[in-house]
Coordinates of C-alpha atoms in Angstrom, one line a residue:
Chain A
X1 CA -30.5 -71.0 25.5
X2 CA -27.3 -69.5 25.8
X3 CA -28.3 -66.2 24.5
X4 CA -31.4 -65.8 26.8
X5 CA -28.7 -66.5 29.6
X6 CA -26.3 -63.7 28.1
X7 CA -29.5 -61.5 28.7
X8 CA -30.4 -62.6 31.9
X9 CA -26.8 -61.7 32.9
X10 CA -26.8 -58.7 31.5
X11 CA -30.4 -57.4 33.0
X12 CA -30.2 -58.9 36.5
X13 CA -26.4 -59.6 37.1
X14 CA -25.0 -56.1 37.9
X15 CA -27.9 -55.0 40.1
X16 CA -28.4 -58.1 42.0
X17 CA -24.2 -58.2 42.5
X18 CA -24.5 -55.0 44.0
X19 CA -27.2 -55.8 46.1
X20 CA -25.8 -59.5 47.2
X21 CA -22.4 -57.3 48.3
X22 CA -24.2 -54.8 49.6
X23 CA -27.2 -55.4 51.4
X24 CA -27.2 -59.5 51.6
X25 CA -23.6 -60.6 52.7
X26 CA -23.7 -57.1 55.8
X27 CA -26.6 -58.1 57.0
X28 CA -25.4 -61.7 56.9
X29 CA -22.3 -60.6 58.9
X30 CA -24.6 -58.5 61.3
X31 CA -25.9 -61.8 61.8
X32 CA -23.1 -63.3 62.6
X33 CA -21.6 -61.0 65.0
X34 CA -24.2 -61.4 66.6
X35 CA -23.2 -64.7 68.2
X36 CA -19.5 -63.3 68.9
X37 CA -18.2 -61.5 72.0
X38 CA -17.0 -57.7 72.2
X39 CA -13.1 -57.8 72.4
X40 CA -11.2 -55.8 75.2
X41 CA -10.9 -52.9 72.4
X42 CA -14.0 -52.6 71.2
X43 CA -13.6 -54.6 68.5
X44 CA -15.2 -58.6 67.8
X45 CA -13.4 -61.5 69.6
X46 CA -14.6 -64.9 67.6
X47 CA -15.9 -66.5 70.2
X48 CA -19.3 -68.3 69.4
X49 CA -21.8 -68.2 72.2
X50 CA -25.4 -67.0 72.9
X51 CA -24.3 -64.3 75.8
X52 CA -25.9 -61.4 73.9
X53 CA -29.1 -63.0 73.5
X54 CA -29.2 -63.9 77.4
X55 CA -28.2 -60.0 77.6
X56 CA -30.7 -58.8 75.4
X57 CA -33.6 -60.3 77.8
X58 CA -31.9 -58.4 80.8
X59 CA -34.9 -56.8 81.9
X60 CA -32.8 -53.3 81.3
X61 CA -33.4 -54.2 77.8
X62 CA -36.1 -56.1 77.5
X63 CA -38.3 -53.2 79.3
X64 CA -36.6 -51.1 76.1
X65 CA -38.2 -53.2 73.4
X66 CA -41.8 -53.4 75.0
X67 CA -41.5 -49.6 75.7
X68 CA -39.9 -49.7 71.9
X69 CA -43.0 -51.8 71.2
X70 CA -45.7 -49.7 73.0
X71 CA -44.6 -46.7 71.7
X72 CA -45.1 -48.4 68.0
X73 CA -48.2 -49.5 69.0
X74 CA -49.9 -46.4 70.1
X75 CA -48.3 -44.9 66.6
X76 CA -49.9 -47.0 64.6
X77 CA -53.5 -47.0 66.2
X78 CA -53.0 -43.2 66.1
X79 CA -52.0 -43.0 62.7
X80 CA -55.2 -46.2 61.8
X81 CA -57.8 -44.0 63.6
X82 CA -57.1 -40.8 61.8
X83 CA -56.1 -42.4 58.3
X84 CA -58.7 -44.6 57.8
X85 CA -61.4 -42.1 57.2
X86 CA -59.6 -40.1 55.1
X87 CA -58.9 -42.7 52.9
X88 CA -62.5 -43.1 52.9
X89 CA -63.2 -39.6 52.0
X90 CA -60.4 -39.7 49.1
X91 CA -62.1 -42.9 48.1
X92 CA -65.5 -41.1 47.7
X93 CA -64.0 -38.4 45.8
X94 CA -65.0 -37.8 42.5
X95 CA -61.6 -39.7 40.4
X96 CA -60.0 -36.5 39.0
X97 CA -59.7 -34.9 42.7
X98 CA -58.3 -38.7 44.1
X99 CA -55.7 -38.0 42.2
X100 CA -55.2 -34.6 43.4
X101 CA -55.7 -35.7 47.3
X102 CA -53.4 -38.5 47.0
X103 CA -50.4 -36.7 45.7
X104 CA -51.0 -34.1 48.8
X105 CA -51.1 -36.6 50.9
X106 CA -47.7 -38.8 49.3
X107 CA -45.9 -35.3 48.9
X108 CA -44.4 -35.0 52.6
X109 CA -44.0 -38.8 52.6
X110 CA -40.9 -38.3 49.7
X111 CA -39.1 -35.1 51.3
X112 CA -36.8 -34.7 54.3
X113 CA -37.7 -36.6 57.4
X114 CA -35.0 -34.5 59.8
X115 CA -36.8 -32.0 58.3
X116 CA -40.1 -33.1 59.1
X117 CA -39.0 -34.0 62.4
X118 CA -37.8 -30.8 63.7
X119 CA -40.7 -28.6 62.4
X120 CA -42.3 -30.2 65.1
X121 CA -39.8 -29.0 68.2
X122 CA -40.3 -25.8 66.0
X123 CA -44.2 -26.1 66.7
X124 CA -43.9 -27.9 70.5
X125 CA -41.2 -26.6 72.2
X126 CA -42.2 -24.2 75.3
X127 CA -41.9 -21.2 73.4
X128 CA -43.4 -22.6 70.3
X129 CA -46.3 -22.1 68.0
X130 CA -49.2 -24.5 70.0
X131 CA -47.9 -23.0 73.6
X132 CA -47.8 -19.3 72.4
X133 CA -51.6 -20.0 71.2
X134 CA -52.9 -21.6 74.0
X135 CA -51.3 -18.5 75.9
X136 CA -52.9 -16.4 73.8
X137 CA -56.1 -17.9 74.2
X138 CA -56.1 -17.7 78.1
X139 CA -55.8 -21.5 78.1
X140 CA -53.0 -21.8 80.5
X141 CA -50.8 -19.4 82.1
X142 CA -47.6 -21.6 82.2
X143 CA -46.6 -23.2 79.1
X144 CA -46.9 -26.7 78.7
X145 CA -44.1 -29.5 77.9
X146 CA -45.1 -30.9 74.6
X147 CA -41.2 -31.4 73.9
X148 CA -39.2 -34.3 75.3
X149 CA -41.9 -37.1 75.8
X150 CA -43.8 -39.9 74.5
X151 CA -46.7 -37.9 73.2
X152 CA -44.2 -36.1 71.3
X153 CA -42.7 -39.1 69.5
X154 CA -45.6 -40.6 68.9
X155 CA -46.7 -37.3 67.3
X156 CA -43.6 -37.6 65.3
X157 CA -44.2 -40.7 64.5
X158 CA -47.5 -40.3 63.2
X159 CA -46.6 -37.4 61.5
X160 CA -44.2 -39.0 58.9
X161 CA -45.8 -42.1 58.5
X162 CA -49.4 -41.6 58.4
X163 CA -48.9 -40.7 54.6
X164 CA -48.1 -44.3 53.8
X165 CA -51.5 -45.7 55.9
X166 CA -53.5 -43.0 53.9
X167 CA -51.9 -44.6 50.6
X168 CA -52.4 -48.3 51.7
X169 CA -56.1 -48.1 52.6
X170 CA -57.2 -46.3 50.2
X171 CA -55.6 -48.9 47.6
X172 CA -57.8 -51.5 49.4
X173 CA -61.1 -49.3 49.5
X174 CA -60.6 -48.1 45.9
X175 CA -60.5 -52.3 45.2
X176 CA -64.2 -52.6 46.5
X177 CA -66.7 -53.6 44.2
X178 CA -69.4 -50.6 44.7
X179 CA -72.2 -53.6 43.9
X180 CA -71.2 -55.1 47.3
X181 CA -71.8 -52.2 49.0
X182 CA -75.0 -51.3 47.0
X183 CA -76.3 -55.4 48.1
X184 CA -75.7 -54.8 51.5
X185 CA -77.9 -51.2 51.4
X186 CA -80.4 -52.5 49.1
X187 CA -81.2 -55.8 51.8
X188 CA -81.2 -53.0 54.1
X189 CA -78.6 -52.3 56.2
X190 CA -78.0 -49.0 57.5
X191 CA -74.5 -47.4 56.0
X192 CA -73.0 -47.8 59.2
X193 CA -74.3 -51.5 59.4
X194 CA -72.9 -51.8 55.9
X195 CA -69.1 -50.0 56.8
X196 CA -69.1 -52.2 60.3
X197 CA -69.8 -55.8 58.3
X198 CA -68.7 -55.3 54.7
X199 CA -66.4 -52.6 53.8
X200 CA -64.0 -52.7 56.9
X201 CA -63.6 -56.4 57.0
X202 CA -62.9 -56.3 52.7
X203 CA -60.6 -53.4 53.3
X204 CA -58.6 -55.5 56.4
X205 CA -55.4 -56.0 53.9
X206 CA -54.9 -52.2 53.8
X207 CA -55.2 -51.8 57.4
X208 CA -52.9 -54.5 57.8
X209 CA -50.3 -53.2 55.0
X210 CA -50.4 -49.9 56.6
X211 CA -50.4 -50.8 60.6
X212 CA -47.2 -53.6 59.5
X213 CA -45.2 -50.9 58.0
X214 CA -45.8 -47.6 60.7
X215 CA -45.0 -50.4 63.3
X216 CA -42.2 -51.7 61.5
X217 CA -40.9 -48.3 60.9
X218 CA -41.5 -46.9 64.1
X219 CA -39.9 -49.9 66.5
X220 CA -36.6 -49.3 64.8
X221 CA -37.0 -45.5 64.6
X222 CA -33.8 -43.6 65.6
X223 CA -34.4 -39.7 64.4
X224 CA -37.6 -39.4 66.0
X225 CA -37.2 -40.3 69.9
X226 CA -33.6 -38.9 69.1
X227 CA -35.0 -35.4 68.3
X228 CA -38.5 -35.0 69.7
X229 CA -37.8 -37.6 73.0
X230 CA -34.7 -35.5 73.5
X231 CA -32.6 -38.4 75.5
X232 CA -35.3 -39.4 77.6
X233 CA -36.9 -41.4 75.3
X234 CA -34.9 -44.4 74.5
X235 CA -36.1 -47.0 72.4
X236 CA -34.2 -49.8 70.4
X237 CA -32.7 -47.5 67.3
X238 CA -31.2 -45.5 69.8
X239 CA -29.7 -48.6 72.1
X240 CA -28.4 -49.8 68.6
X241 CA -27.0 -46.3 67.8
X242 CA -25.5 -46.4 71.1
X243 CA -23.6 -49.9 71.0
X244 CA -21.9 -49.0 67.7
X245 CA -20.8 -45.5 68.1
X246 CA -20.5 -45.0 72.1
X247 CA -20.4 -48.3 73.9
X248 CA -18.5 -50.0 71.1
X249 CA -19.8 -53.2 72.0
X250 CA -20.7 -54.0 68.2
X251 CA -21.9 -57.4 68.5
X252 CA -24.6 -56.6 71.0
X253 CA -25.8 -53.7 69.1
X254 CA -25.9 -56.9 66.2
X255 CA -28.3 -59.0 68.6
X256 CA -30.5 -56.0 69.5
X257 CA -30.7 -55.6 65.1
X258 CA -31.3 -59.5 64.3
X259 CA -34.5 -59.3 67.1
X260 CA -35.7 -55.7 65.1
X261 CA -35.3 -57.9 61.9
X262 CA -37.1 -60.7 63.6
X263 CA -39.9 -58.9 65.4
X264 CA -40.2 -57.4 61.4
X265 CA -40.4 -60.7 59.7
X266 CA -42.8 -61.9 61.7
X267 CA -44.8 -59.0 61.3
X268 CA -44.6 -59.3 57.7
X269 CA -45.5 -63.0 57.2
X270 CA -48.2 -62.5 59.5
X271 CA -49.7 -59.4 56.9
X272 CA -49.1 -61.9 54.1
X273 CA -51.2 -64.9 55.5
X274 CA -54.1 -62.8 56.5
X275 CA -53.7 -61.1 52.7
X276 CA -53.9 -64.7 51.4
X277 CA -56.3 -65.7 53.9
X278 CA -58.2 -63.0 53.0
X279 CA -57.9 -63.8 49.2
X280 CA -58.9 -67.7 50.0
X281 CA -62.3 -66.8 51.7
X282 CA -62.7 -64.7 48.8
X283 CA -62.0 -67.3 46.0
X284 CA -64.3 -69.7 48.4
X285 CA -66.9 -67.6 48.0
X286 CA -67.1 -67.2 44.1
X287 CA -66.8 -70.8 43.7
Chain B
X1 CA -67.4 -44.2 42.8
X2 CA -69.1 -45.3 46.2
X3 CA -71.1 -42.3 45.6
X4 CA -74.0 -44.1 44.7
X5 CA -73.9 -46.6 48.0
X6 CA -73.9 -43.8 49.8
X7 CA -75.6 -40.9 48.7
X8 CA -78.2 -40.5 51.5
X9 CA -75.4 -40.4 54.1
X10 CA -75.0 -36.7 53.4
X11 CA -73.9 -35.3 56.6
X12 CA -71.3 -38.2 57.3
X13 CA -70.1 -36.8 53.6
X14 CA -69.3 -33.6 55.5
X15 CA -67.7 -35.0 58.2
X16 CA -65.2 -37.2 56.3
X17 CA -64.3 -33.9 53.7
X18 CA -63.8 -32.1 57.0
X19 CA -61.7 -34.6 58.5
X20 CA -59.9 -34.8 55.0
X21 CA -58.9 -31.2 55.9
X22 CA -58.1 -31.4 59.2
X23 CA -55.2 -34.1 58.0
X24 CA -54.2 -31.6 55.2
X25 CA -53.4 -29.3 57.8
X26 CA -51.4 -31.3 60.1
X27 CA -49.7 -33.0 56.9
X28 CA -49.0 -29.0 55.9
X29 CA -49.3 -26.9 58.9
X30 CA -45.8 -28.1 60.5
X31 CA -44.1 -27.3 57.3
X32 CA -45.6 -24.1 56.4
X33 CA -45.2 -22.4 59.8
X34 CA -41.3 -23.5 59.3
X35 CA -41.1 -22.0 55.7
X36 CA -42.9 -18.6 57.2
X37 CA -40.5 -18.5 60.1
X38 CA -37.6 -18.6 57.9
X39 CA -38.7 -15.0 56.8
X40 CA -38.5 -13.6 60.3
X41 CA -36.6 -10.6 60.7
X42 CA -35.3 -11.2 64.4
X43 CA -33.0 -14.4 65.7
X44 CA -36.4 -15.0 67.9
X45 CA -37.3 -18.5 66.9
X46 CA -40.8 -18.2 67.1
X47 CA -42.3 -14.7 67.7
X48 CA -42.7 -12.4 64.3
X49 CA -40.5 -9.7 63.6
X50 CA -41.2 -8.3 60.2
X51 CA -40.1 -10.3 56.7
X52 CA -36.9 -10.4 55.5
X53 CA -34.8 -12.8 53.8
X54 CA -31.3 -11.7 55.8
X55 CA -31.4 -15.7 57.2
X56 CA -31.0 -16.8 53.4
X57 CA -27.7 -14.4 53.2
X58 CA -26.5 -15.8 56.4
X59 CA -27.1 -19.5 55.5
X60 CA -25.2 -18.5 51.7
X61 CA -22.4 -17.4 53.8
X62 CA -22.2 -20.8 56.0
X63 CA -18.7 -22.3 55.0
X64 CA -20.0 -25.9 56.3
X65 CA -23.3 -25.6 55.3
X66 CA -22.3 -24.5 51.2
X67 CA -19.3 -27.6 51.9
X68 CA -22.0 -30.2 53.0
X69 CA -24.6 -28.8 50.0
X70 CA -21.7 -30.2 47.4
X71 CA -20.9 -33.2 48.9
X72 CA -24.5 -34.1 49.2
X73 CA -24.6 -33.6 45.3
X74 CA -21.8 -35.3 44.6
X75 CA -23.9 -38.4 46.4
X76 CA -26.8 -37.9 44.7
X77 CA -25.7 -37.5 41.5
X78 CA -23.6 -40.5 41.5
X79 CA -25.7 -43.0 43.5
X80 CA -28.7 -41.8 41.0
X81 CA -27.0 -42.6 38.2
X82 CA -25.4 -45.5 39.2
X83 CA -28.7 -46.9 41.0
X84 CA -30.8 -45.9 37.6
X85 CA -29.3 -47.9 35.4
X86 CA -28.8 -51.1 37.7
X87 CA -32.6 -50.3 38.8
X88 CA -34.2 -50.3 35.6
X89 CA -31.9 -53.5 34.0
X90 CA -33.4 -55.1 37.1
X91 CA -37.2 -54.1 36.6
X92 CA -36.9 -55.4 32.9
X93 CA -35.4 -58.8 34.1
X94 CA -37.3 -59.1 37.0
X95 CA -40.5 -58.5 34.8
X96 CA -39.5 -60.3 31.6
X97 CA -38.1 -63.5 33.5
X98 CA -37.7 -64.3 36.9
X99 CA -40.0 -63.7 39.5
X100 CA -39.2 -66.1 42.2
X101 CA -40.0 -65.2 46.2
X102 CA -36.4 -64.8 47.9
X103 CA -35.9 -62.0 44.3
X104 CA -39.2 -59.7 45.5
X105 CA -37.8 -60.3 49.0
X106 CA -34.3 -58.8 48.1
X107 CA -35.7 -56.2 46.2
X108 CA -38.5 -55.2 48.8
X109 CA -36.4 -55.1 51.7
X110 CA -34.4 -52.1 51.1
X111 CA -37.8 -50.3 51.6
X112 CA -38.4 -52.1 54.6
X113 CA -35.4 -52.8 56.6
X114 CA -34.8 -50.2 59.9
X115 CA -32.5 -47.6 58.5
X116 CA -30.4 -48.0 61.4
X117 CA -30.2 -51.8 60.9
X118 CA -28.7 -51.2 57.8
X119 CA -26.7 -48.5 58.1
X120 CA -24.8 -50.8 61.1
X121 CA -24.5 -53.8 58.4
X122 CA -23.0 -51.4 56.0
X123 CA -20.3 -49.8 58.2
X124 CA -19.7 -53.3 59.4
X125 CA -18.9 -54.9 55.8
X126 CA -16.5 -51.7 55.1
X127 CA -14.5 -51.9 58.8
X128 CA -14.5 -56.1 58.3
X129 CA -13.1 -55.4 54.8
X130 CA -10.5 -52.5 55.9
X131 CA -12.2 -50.1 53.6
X132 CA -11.7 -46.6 54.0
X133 CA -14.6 -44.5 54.4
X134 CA -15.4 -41.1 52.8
X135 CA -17.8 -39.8 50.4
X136 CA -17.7 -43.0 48.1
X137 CA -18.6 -45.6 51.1
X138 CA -22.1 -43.4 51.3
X139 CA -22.4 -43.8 47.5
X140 CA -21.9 -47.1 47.7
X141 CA -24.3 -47.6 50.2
X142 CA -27.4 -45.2 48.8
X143 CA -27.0 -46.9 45.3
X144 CA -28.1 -50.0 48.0
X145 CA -32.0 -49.0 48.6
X146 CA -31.8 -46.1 45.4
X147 CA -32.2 -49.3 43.3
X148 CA -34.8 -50.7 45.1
X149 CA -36.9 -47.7 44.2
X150 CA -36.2 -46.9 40.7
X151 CA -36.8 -50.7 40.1
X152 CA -40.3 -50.5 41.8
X153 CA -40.9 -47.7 40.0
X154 CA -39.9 -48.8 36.4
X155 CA -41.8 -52.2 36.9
X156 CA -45.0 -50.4 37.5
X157 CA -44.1 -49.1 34.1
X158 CA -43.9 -52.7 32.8
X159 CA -46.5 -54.1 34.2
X160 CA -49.3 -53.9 31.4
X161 CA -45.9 -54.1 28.8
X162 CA -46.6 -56.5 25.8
X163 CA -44.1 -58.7 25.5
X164 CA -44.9 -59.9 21.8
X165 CA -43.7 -56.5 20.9
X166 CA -40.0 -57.6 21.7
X167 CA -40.1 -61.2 20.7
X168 CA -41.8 -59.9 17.2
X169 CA -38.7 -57.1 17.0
X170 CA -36.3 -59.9 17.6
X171 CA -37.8 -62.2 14.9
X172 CA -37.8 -59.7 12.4
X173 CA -34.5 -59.0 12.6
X174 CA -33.1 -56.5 14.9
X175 CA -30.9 -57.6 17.5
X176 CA -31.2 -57.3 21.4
X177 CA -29.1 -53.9 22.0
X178 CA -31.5 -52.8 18.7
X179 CA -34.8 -54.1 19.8
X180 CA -33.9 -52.8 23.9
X181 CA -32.9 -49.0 22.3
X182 CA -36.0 -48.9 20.2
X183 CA -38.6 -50.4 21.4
X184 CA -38.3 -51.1 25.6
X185 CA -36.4 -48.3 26.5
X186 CA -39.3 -45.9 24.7
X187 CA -42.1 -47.7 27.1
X188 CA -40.1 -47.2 30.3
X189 CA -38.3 -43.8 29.9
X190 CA -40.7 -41.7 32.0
X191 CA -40.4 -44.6 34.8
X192 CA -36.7 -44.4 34.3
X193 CA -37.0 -40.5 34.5
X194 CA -39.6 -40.6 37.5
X195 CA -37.2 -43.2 39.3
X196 CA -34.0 -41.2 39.0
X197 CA -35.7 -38.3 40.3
X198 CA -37.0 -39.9 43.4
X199 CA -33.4 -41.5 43.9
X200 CA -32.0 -38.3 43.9
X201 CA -34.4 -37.0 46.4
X202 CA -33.8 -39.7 48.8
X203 CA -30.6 -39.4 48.3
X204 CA -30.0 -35.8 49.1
X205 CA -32.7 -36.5 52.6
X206 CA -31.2 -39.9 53.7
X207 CA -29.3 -39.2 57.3
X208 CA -28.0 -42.1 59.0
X209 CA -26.5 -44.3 56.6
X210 CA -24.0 -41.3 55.4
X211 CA -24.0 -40.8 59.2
X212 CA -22.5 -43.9 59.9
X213 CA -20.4 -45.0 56.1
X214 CA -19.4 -41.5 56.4
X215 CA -15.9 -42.0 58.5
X216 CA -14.7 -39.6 61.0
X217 CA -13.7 -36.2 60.1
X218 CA -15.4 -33.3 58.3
X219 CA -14.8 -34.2 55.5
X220 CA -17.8 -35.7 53.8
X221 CA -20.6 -34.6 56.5
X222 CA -23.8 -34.3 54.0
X223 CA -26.1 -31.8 54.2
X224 CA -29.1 -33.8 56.3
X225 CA -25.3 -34.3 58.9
X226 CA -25.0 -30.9 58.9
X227 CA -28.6 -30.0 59.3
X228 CA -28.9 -32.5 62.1
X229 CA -25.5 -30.6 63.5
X230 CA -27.3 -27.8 63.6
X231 CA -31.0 -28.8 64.7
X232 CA -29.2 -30.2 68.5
X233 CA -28.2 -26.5 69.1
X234 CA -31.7 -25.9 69.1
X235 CA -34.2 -23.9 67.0
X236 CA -32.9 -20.8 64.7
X237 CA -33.8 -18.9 61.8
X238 CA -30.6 -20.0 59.7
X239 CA -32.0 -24.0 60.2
X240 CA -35.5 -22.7 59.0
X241 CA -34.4 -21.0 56.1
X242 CA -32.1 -24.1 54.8
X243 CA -35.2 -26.5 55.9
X244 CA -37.3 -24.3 53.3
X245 CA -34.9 -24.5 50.7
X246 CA -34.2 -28.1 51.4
X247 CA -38.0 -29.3 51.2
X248 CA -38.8 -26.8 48.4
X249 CA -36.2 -28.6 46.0
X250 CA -38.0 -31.7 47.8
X251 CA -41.4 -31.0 46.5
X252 CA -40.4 -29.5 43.0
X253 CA -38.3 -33.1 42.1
X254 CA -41.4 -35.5 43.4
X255 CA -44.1 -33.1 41.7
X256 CA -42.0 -33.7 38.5
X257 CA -41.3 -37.2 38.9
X258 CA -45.3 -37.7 39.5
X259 CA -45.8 -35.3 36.6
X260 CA -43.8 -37.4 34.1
X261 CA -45.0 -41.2 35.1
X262 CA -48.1 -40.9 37.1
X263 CA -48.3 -43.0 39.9
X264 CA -44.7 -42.8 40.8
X265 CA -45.3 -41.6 44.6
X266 CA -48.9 -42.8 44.8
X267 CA -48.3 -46.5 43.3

């Protein structure tokens, strides 16, 4: 087969070089660092040890990561609540116009995310948009702080991701066989008895696509609290940010990046076994 | 087509289409309210003037801004074409041969991984390797997830491909460079076209990886570094009008790239 291995060469080689030296071996020395000490000039002394972990569960940190984490959290139920029924109502669209919603929805999604980011100090700050309204409207008489908080980066954060949950739910309600839906009516079950106990559970590999990657996104975020949490949000992207370019203590800022990478993959093989659970019971239950 | 499931439930119909809206607008509303504002006559950030397009003139006279605009295409331009062709080689191995996990895991997590995570890796690798930094480190570096993308978007184009087609081209004669000109490359152009297109986008929008392979100095600060410059001084008319800009070239690229291969932001 040496021809076949001539193509294989020549298809996969040159992109999978690029991506071995450039995405497989730095994270591999990320890794690494990780277990060394910060030399006396801010460079890595090559001394193995497990300090930074200890360091990293300093409860200075550690109350970073769960704040990291709750912040995340209340993204991605945010971003659930509201994109879950409008996937729905994409999904009951008439085909032509799914199309149509979808690409208004993904549109945003593609373009600039500073950009994206800072329309919203545009909208929030205290002479913005929402205040001058509310003003206007005899609401209140002092104008609010909507700038520099958590509901502010979790508006952020919901803002630029919920695009992606929109996309991944619908792919799983657009998946449903209508004659399930049509069983469950016709045995009679109300349509909310019928969304509660059959479409919801069928569609839980969207939700969980969708909820894996806004929390995934959004634990490691560094423009968002950056911009809209104006320095007094900190959360891990920014402790990371920190330790390379201020504190120079790269192989900290390496630790805090392996747990990110950990918390991820767990989160992702977690999606994937209730996906295959998911396709199992199925499978089980044509048989 | 779960019209017919639920076609008594007409007022929960309106509800959802109204709720469908509502997201439109706070998808839309942020962006248009910053394209309008970028017309505002006064410095005022926020409170309406009269129209005028005297920010546009300002912003065309910006030495760092019209700097960052070319180095950001020099990126672009180069890490799409680099990342086009590796991409789409990849996409027809991946989908002709070779489909084993730890592959799909390399070529998923450049989609995945925190920005931040691997934009520390990356400057890393070039200080462990004494490399000097400039505007080809951040080339180097957005070719890294640009091929993830184009190969996604390529394989979607291969996915229903008919592989007979090639063996039968082979058999009868032509050889591989032949049979790849005349018969794959046809079925994946607008993939190839669609992929390039969204490279280039993320490429001209992606911040903190050219933040960090950038090096120090002016000298190759990107136009999403300058705009991010800029934004920490605090709202003005001059940001708004190169945020419209910015996002209108944005929209025009992914509304093509859907245009040509449909699916190619949707999936």
């Amino acid at each position: 087969m040496p021809r076949s291995l001539l193509r294989d060469w020549i298809l996969l080689g040159p992109g999978l070089t690029w991506l071995a030296l450039l995405l497989v071996a730095p994270c591999a020395i990320v890794f690494f660092f990780a277990f060394f000490e910060r030399g006396v000039y801010g460079g890595v002394d090559y001394v193995f040890g497990f300090d930074n972990f200890g360091r990293a569960f300093d409860p200075l940190y550690l109350s970073i990561f769960l704040k990291s984490a709750k912040i995340a959290g209340l993204a991605t139920l945010v971003a659930l609540l509201i994109g879950y029924p409008a996937a729905y109502a994409i999904a009951r669209a008439a085909p032509r116009r799914q199309t149509v919603f979808l690409v208004l929805v993904m549109l945003p999604f593609w373009s600039n995310y500073l950009i994206r980011t800072y329309a919203w100090i545009v909208l929030l700050n205290r002479e913005g948009l929402i205040n001058q309204a509310l003003t206007a409207l005899g609401l209140i008489n002092e104008p609010l702080s909507l700038l520099y908080n958590e509901f502010a980066v979790v508006t952020g954060l919901v803002y630029n991701y919920l695009p992606f949950v929109i996309l991944a739910i619908f792919a799983s309600i657009s998946r449903l066989n209508p004659e399930t839906l049509e069983a469950s009516e016709d045995l009679g079950a109300s349509s909310v008895r019928t969304f509660f106990r059959v479409t919801l559970p069928l569609t839980i590999p969207g939700v969980a696509a969708g909820a894996v990657f806004v929390f995934v996104l959004s634990i490691g975020n560094f423009i968002t609290p950056d911009l809209l949490g104006g320095g007094r949000i900190q959360m891990v992207g920014n402790i990371i940010y920190d330790q390379f370019l201020t504190a120079r203590d790269w192989p900290f800022g390496a630790t805090l990046s392996m747990m990110l990478i950990g918390v991820m993959m767990i989160l992702l093989f977690t999606q994937a076994m209730v996906v295959r659970r998911m396709q199992g019971d199925r499978e089980g239950a044509h048989a | 087509m779960l019209d017919g499931a639920n076609a008594r439930a007409a007022p929960s119909r309106v509800w959802l289409s109204g709720h469908l809206g509502l997201v439109l607008l706070f998808l839309y509303g942020p962006i248009l309210v910053l394209m309008a504002l970028s017309f505002n006559q006064a410095g005022l950030p926020t409170a309406w003037t009269g129209f005028s397009v005297k920010w546009y003139g300002v912003l065309l006279e910006n030495e760092a801004v019209l700097a960052a605009a070319r180095n950001t295409l020099i990126v672009a331009v180069t890490s799409t074409l680099l990342a086009t062709a590796l991409g789409a080689l990849l996409a027809i191995g991946v989908e002709y041969r070779r489909r084993g996990p730890a592959l799909e895991a390399v070529l998923f997590a450049p989609m995945i991984i925190p920005d931040i995570v691997l934009a520390i890796a990356l400057l890393s690798f070039f200080t462990l390797l004494e490399f000097t930094l400039g505007l080809h480190s951040i080339i180097l570096s957005h070719v890294v997830f640009n091929i993830a993308f184009v190969c996604a978007v390529v394989r979607t184009r291969l996915r229903g491909f008919d592989w007979s087609v090639f063996e039968a081209s082979v058999d009868l004669g032509a050889n591989e460079a032949t049979t790849f000109r005349r018969v794959i490359l046809p079925a994946i152009l607008p993939g190839v076209l669609a992929g390039a297109m969204l490279s280039f986008t993320l490429s001209v929008d992606e911040f903190i990886i050219a933040f960090f392979t950038a090096g120090p100095g002016q000298g190759s600060t990107t136009l999403p570094m300058q705009i991010y410059s800029m934004i920490r001084f605090g709202v003005t008319p001059e940001i708004n009008a190169m945020a419209t800009i910015v996002m209108a070239v944005s929209f025009a690229l992914v509304l093509l790239s859907q245009r040509i291969n449909k699916g190619s932001i949707t999936g």
